[in-house]
XYZ file of C-alpha atoms in Angstrom:
498
model
C 0.000 0.000 0.000
C 2.926 2.350 0.697
C 4.295 1.737 -2.786
C 0.927 2.602 -4.339
C 0.676 5.757 -2.259
C 4.166 6.853 -3.345
C 3.278 6.213 -6.983
C 0.053 8.227 -6.621
C 1.973 11.123 -5.070
C 4.549 11.056 -7.897
C 1.830 10.866 -10.547
C -0.180 13.556 -8.851
C 2.850 15.808 -8.641
C 3.798 15.165 -12.259
C 0.341 15.436 -13.899
C -1.816 18.350 -12.820
C -5.188 16.563 -12.482
C -6.799 19.596 -10.919
C -6.221 21.586 -14.099
C -7.853 18.924 -16.256
C -10.747 18.437 -13.813
C -11.472 22.125 -13.297
C -15.001 23.194 -14.453
C -13.569 26.122 -16.425
C -10.971 24.011 -18.281
C -10.628 24.962 -21.959
C -8.373 23.054 -24.384
C -7.458 26.203 -26.308
C -6.359 28.034 -23.165
C -4.362 25.025 -21.971
C -2.605 24.708 -25.371
C -1.804 28.422 -25.381
C -0.283 28.108 -21.908
C 1.946 25.208 -23.040
C 3.134 27.125 -26.121
C 3.980 30.209 -24.077
C 5.776 28.077 -21.465
C 8.037 26.361 -24.035
C 8.694 29.311 -26.393
C 9.845 32.888 -26.209
C 7.028 35.242 -27.239
C 9.497 37.338 -29.252
C 10.629 34.441 -31.467
C 9.144 34.548 -34.951
C 9.148 30.792 -35.626
C 7.339 28.907 -32.824
C 8.496 25.467 -31.751
C 5.330 23.382 -31.342
C 7.060 20.054 -31.046
C 7.916 20.492 -27.377
C 4.351 21.281 -26.166
C 2.985 18.543 -28.436
C 5.409 16.040 -26.947
C 4.318 17.045 -23.441
C 0.657 16.586 -24.298
C 1.316 13.183 -25.842
C 3.403 12.148 -22.876
C 0.706 13.202 -20.438
C -1.902 11.290 -22.458
C 0.215 8.144 -22.400
C 0.765 8.471 -18.670
C -2.938 8.877 -18.015
C -3.747 5.901 -20.254
C -1.164 3.791 -18.459
C -2.575 4.858 -15.122
C -6.080 3.876 -16.219
C -4.856 0.462 -17.400
C -3.075 -0.054 -14.093
C -6.118 0.844 -12.065
C -8.474 -1.359 -14.075
C -6.085 -4.285 -13.920
C -5.684 -4.057 -10.173
C -9.450 -3.460 -9.525
C -10.937 -5.852 -12.117
C -12.262 -8.362 -9.579
C -13.894 -5.746 -7.307
C -15.439 -4.023 -10.330
C -16.831 -7.262 -11.714
C -18.120 -8.261 -8.289
C -19.817 -4.876 -7.855
C -21.326 -5.075 -11.321
C -22.633 -8.608 -10.649
C -24.162 -7.515 -7.355
C -25.860 -4.572 -9.017
C -27.200 -6.777 -11.821
C -28.594 -9.339 -9.367
C -30.209 -6.609 -7.291
C -31.755 -5.065 -10.391
C -33.168 -8.457 -11.400
C -34.756 -8.949 -7.990
C -36.219 -5.433 -8.063
C -37.611 -5.951 -11.559
C -39.251 -9.236 -10.554
C -40.885 -7.569 -7.559
C -41.971 -4.554 -9.608
C -43.439 -6.790 -12.319
C -45.718 -8.385 -9.752
C -46.808 -4.991 -8.446
C -47.357 -3.639 -11.965
C -49.458 -6.677 -12.886
C -51.532 -6.220 -9.729
C -51.896 -2.490 -10.439
C -52.967 -3.098 -14.039
C -55.508 -5.654 -12.875
C -56.890 -3.201 -10.304
C -57.082 -0.447 -12.914
C -58.995 -2.667 -15.319
C -61.410 -3.556 -12.542
C -61.862 0.109 -11.581
C -62.321 1.060 -15.220
C -65.040 -1.534 -15.520
C -66.784 -0.651 -12.247
C -66.258 3.134 -12.077
C -65.209 4.793 -15.322
C -67.700 3.012 -17.568
C -70.499 3.477 -15.053
C -69.512 7.137 -14.640
C -69.705 7.643 -18.388
C -73.141 6.027 -18.436
C -74.225 8.115 -15.445
C -72.952 11.287 -17.144
C -75.048 10.488 -20.200
C -78.070 9.970 -17.952
C -77.300 13.276 -16.213
C -77.152 15.102 -19.527
C -80.421 13.517 -20.627
C -82.077 14.419 -17.312
C -80.756 17.982 -17.527
C -82.082 18.406 -21.045
C -85.411 16.897 -20.042
C -85.584 19.334 -17.130
C -84.816 22.285 -19.404
C -87.439 21.037 -21.843
C -89.945 20.659 -19.007
C -89.284 24.191 -17.754
C -89.542 25.565 -21.274
C -92.756 23.622 -21.822
C -94.222 24.957 -18.591
C -93.298 28.513 -19.557
C -94.772 28.051 -23.032
C -97.923 26.555 -21.532
C -98.283 29.404 -19.082
C -97.769 31.992 -21.826
C -100.325 30.313 -24.073
C -102.781 30.097 -21.183
C -102.307 33.788 -20.438
C -102.662 34.529 -24.142
C -105.970 32.686 -24.261
C -107.088 34.487 -21.110
C -106.124 37.781 -22.721
C -108.192 36.990 -25.809
C -111.240 36.238 -23.648
C -110.797 39.441 -21.662
C -110.366 41.480 -24.828
C -113.518 39.966 -26.269
C -115.333 41.232 -23.164
C -114.061 44.726 -23.940
C -115.237 44.507 -27.539
C -118.680 43.151 -26.668
C -119.172 45.623 -23.834
C -118.009 48.540 -25.964
C -120.403 47.639 -28.750
C -123.302 47.314 -26.322
C -122.498 50.571 -24.519
C -121.608 52.909 -27.384
C -124.984 54.596 -27.548
C -125.162 54.959 -23.781
C -121.717 56.541 -23.547
C -122.717 59.099 -26.179
C -126.000 60.158 -24.533
C -125.274 59.178 -20.889
C -128.972 58.321 -20.421
C -129.328 54.583 -21.141
C -129.468 52.419 -17.989
C -129.043 48.973 -19.599
C -126.152 49.945 -21.827
C -124.457 51.670 -18.921
C -124.083 48.346 -17.122
C -122.459 46.893 -20.240
C -120.011 49.775 -20.304
C -119.158 49.116 -16.658
C -117.900 45.681 -17.635
C -115.882 47.396 -20.360
C -113.684 49.421 -18.022
C -113.139 46.512 -15.650
C -111.968 44.362 -18.543
C -109.365 47.005 -19.384
C -107.688 46.481 -16.020
C -107.907 42.709 -16.322
C -106.276 42.839 -19.749
C -103.536 45.096 -18.409
C -102.790 42.692 -15.546
C -102.617 39.770 -17.974
C -100.268 41.671 -20.294
C -98.033 42.529 -17.336
C -97.986 38.851 -16.343
C -96.869 37.957 -19.864
C -94.175 40.640 -19.745
C -93.021 39.265 -16.414
C -92.291 35.939 -18.110
C -91.050 37.104 -21.501
C -88.694 39.796 -20.186
C -86.759 37.371 -17.980
C -84.451 35.859 -20.568
C -81.306 35.258 -18.501
C -80.163 31.628 -18.058
C -82.083 29.972 -15.259
C -85.017 32.396 -15.428
C -88.529 31.523 -16.529
C -88.369 33.222 -19.922
C -85.000 31.810 -20.992
C -85.261 30.279 -24.473
C -88.839 31.399 -25.163
C -87.722 33.682 -27.989
C -86.731 30.565 -29.968
C -90.219 29.031 -29.729
C -92.328 29.742 -32.814
C -95.601 29.606 -30.857
C -94.389 32.327 -28.491
C -93.307 34.576 -31.355
C -96.694 34.063 -32.976
C -98.395 34.829 -29.652
C -96.453 38.068 -29.265
C -96.984 39.245 -32.840
C -100.552 38.057 -33.368
C -102.208 38.321 -29.952
C -100.323 40.248 -27.282
C -99.129 43.126 -29.468
C -102.481 43.947 -31.133
C -104.467 43.540 -27.909
C -102.012 45.710 -25.981
C -102.357 48.442 -28.597
C -106.144 48.086 -28.491
C -106.270 48.337 -24.684
C -103.927 51.298 -24.748
C -105.990 53.069 -27.421
C -109.264 52.417 -25.572
C -107.802 53.639 -22.274
C -106.377 56.771 -23.873
C -109.758 57.460 -25.471
C -111.518 57.157 -22.096
C -109.080 59.620 -20.544
C -109.287 61.930 -23.542
C -113.113 61.992 -23.387
C -113.305 62.450 -19.606
C -116.086 64.838 -18.621
C -118.195 64.886 -15.479
C -120.831 66.979 -17.269
C -121.948 68.918 -14.214
C -121.640 72.307 -15.903
C -124.935 71.892 -17.681
C -126.532 70.109 -14.744
C -127.491 67.072 -16.841
C -125.209 64.512 -15.186
C -126.595 62.555 -12.261
C -124.566 61.283 -9.350
C -124.744 57.711 -10.691
C -123.551 58.806 -14.117
C -120.695 60.762 -12.546
C -119.689 57.726 -10.513
C -119.793 55.601 -13.663
C -117.572 58.107 -15.468
C -115.273 58.150 -12.472
C -114.994 54.351 -12.349
C -114.431 54.116 -16.102
C -111.696 56.762 -15.944
C -110.002 55.093 -12.974
C -109.956 51.778 -14.837
C -108.456 53.418 -17.920
C -105.775 55.157 -15.851
C -104.998 51.919 -14.004
C -104.559 50.145 -17.337
C -102.240 52.858 -18.662
C -100.271 52.801 -15.410
C -99.735 49.043 -15.666
C -98.934 49.118 -19.387
C -96.311 51.852 -19.008
C -92.793 50.599 -19.811
C -90.722 49.658 -16.779
C -86.991 50.450 -16.360
C -86.057 46.916 -17.504
C -88.111 47.412 -20.665
C -86.771 50.859 -21.547
C -89.175 52.886 -19.420
C -88.445 56.467 -18.399
C -87.406 57.585 -14.934
C -87.593 60.999 -13.302
C -84.600 63.085 -12.291
C -84.757 61.623 -8.769
C -84.366 58.113 -10.200
C -87.958 57.006 -9.531
C -90.029 55.333 -12.195
C -92.682 57.376 -14.027
C -95.816 55.840 -15.660
C -95.077 57.147 -19.134
C -98.301 56.121 -20.903
C -100.513 57.508 -18.139
C -98.640 60.798 -18.051
C -98.824 61.119 -21.838
C -102.600 60.521 -21.863
C -103.218 63.016 -19.052
C -100.925 65.564 -20.660
C -102.792 65.208 -23.963
C -106.094 65.739 -22.106
C -104.786 68.901 -20.450
C -103.245 70.164 -23.681
C -106.498 69.639 -25.602
C -108.444 71.472 -22.902
C -105.956 74.329 -22.950
C -105.842 74.605 -26.732
C -109.618 74.522 -27.181
C -110.164 76.939 -24.280
C -107.524 79.379 -25.494
C -108.779 79.290 -29.085
C -112.470 79.680 -28.195
C -111.780 82.426 -25.654
C -109.651 84.312 -28.176
C -112.483 84.144 -30.715
C -115.013 85.289 -28.122
C -112.868 88.253 -27.124
C -113.071 89.350 -30.739
C -116.869 88.853 -30.699
C -118.000 89.744 -27.178
C -121.646 88.537 -27.469
C -120.384 84.937 -27.342
C -118.049 85.552 -24.389
C -120.455 84.373 -21.683
C -121.087 81.047 -23.379
C -117.371 80.532 -24.013
C -116.468 81.366 -20.417
C -119.046 78.846 -19.243
C -117.397 76.207 -21.432
C -113.942 77.142 -20.122
C -115.197 76.963 -16.535
C -116.689 73.548 -17.271
C -113.358 72.347 -18.650
C -111.555 73.560 -15.544
C -114.154 71.839 -13.372
C -113.476 68.637 -15.269
C -109.752 69.110 -14.624
C -110.413 69.644 -10.912
C -112.613 66.551 -10.893
C -109.809 64.654 -12.613
C -107.354 65.927 -10.005
C -109.632 64.740 -7.195
C -109.972 61.336 -8.847
C -106.207 61.058 -9.281
C -105.622 62.165 -5.702
C -108.024 59.600 -4.254
C -106.909 56.727 -6.501
C -104.159 54.620 -5.004
C -101.488 53.534 -7.451
C -101.720 49.807 -8.204
C -98.892 47.462 -7.309
C -96.763 46.941 -10.411
C -95.169 43.445 -10.380
C -92.340 44.457 -12.706
C -91.198 47.244 -10.366
C -90.624 44.968 -7.377
C -87.121 43.538 -6.800
C -86.611 39.936 -7.995
C -86.346 38.576 -4.439
C -89.837 39.804 -3.591
C -91.380 38.330 -6.756
C -90.248 34.791 -5.983
C -92.103 32.546 -3.525
C -90.862 33.038 0.049
C -88.305 30.503 1.241
C -87.771 29.611 4.890
C -84.850 31.617 6.244
C -82.492 30.407 8.909
C -83.000 32.216 12.223
C -79.749 34.169 12.126
C -79.131 37.827 12.672
C -77.634 38.244 9.190
C -80.754 36.908 7.489
C -82.925 39.363 9.400
C -80.627 42.206 8.403
C -80.744 41.201 4.757
C -84.539 41.022 4.855
C -84.702 44.436 6.456
C -82.406 45.799 3.767
C -84.590 44.517 0.917
C -87.859 45.964 2.224
C -86.972 49.676 1.836
C -85.746 49.061 -1.697
C -89.076 47.559 -2.666
C -91.051 50.373 -1.097
C -88.918 53.143 -2.594
C -89.231 51.632 -6.077
C -93.002 51.382 -5.974
C -93.806 54.304 -3.702
C -96.543 56.194 -5.569
C -99.227 56.710 -2.932
C -101.669 57.948 -5.585
C -101.816 58.684 -9.299
C -101.662 62.461 -8.855
C -98.099 62.655 -7.527
C -96.281 61.560 -10.713
C -98.420 63.921 -12.842
C -97.722 66.944 -10.632
C -94.019 66.072 -10.626
C -94.067 65.709 -14.416
C -95.817 69.074 -14.925
C -93.781 70.725 -12.142
C -96.858 72.247 -10.543
C -98.767 71.951 -7.302
C -102.290 71.961 -8.733
C -103.835 71.063 -12.075
C -106.301 73.962 -11.887
C -103.491 76.432 -11.262
C -101.537 74.877 -14.130
C -104.617 75.226 -16.369
C -105.246 78.908 -15.613
C -101.602 79.991 -15.676
C -100.802 78.143 -18.904
C -103.930 79.467 -20.601
C -103.093 82.989 -19.434
C -99.671 82.690 -21.042
C -101.192 81.705 -24.384
C -104.054 84.193 -24.139
C -101.784 87.224 -23.819
C -100.466 86.688 -27.330
C -103.988 86.326 -28.742
C -105.163 89.568 -27.094
C -102.135 91.410 -28.440
C -102.965 90.137 -31.925
C -106.542 91.435 -31.589
C -105.316 94.833 -30.460
C -102.693 94.991 -33.197
C -105.319 94.264 -35.865
C -107.477 97.058 -34.485
C -110.969 97.652 -35.823
C -114.341 97.222 -34.157
C -113.283 94.146 -32.184
C -110.354 95.922 -30.558
C -112.382 99.040 -29.740
C -115.287 97.018 -28.326
C -112.968 94.886 -26.215
C -111.144 97.940 -24.912
C -114.340 99.819 -24.059
C -115.748 96.810 -22.186
C -112.600 96.005 -20.236
C -114.354 96.181 -16.861
C -117.168 93.839 -17.811
C -114.699 91.467 -19.476
C -112.513 91.494 -16.352
C -115.534 90.745 -14.151
C -116.647 87.938 -16.451
C -113.172 86.364 -16.472
C -112.944 86.704 -12.689
C -116.297 84.979 -12.288
C -115.209 82.284 -14.757
C -112.047 81.511 -12.774
C -113.938 81.429 -9.474
C -116.685 79.218 -10.884
C -114.256 76.982 -12.765
C -112.113 76.500 -9.658
C -115.011 74.823 -7.857
C -115.202 71.040 -8.270
C -118.421 69.481 -9.550
C -120.955 68.837 -6.829
C -121.147 65.118 -7.590
C -117.425 64.608 -7.116
C -117.359 66.803 -4.023
C -120.273 64.933 -2.461
C -118.629 61.632 -3.219
C -115.161 62.374 -1.847
C -115.570 65.457 0.330
C -113.205 67.767 -1.550
C -115.307 70.950 -1.306
C -112.800 72.747 0.926
C -110.271 72.704 -1.863
C -112.540 74.676 -4.176
C -113.364 77.665 -1.949
C -111.620 80.591 -3.664
C -111.308 82.616 -0.453
C -109.640 79.685 1.352
C -107.739 78.027 -1.461
C -105.904 81.077 -2.802
C -107.304 81.294 -6.344
C -106.852 85.086 -6.269
C -103.495 84.668 -7.988
C -105.037 82.698 -10.826
C -107.788 85.338 -11.097
C -105.182 88.088 -11.269
C -103.129 86.209 -13.868
C -106.140 85.550 -16.111
C -107.519 89.086 -15.816
C -104.071 90.548 -16.375
C -103.504 88.439 -19.499
C -106.531 90.141 -21.102
C -106.939 93.560 -19.498
C -103.216 94.125 -19.147
C -102.784 93.953 -22.926
C -105.631 96.351 -23.794
C -103.643 99.510 -23.153
C -105.165 102.749 -21.911
């Protein structure tokens, strides 16, 4: 062993193994070092034989050292290799048994689990599609049922309207009046049915009741052939009822029963327009404060007021040019204002109906039992104000007053008419002639007549007052109609000059 150690030390000292085994060893750098070590850098011809001989000698020494080591350690190397081969064989035999067992278990699991899972997944898909088909079928069935119900209700409107046309024109027929009563009730029923259909058809998100209905041909036919035409018919009929509203107490021909019938018919028409108005989800309008506004109802009432204003302004302007007809015209204007006051009383005493499409989704679904936790009670308390703030129209008058930006319909009527009448009076005076001179010479009598017209027109009809007790509102000394009187008188007399 000492001899071997001495030989290793000599070989280690002669051959620099660390240089060859270094990670940053580069043959080109090593060759350059040998050339520089055996030659003078200033010599033009380089002697490469000496470094080449050293490299060859080192290679031979290393080869001889390898041969010596392998010769001395042949038996241990062969023994180690044999032991490793035997161990590998034993490991492979054991692993083969485990692999065979694992493959057998996998085949059994594939047969018992994977195949059954695939079959179960197919069944799940079939059941899911059947459930979607069932839900779609239920929704289609409900829509068709509501469509049929809507057709029946609309037929009641048509039959009642045909039987009550003569009575509505003369307001004297008792039998036809009962048929007309069924007419206005059917308007509200049709509106509720249309809203129920909207409630289904507008919910098209996945998982909701109306999802997929737009792809059903029967539903498209129902919308185009039944719901759309009937909705337009109900809307037109309701707008006509509002447009033709008149208590008729100015001439004293309307009885209390007839006034109540007109009132009920008008309320039904306004209810129908309120329900048919587009909601925010369907493109409906909202006010500046973010609250929903019944667009169709407001349009119908605004048209009624505009027609009354236009006809009153035009007739009063003509009568101011021909004074003999002024008394009759002022009586008509007072009657129109009384109708507007009666309409205001009806709107004020009519509670706004509950609109299903304005409620939050959680309140439209059937109630589910909540767990008795504090968080659930807090969530429920948080939903309730949202529902009330969305639907909080205590009566039908509030949205109209907010839309017109006024506090009273009668005040709006007189002030708006006074604004349009000033221009007409100026035109009469600018034309001159007999009409202008007569109007100017009778300014006091005209002022008194207009003052009496405003006072008389600001009193509600007796039938409406007796029914709802609104007489205190109409007293000019208590209700402050002096401003309206001054505005109306000033719009005429103030433009006559001196």
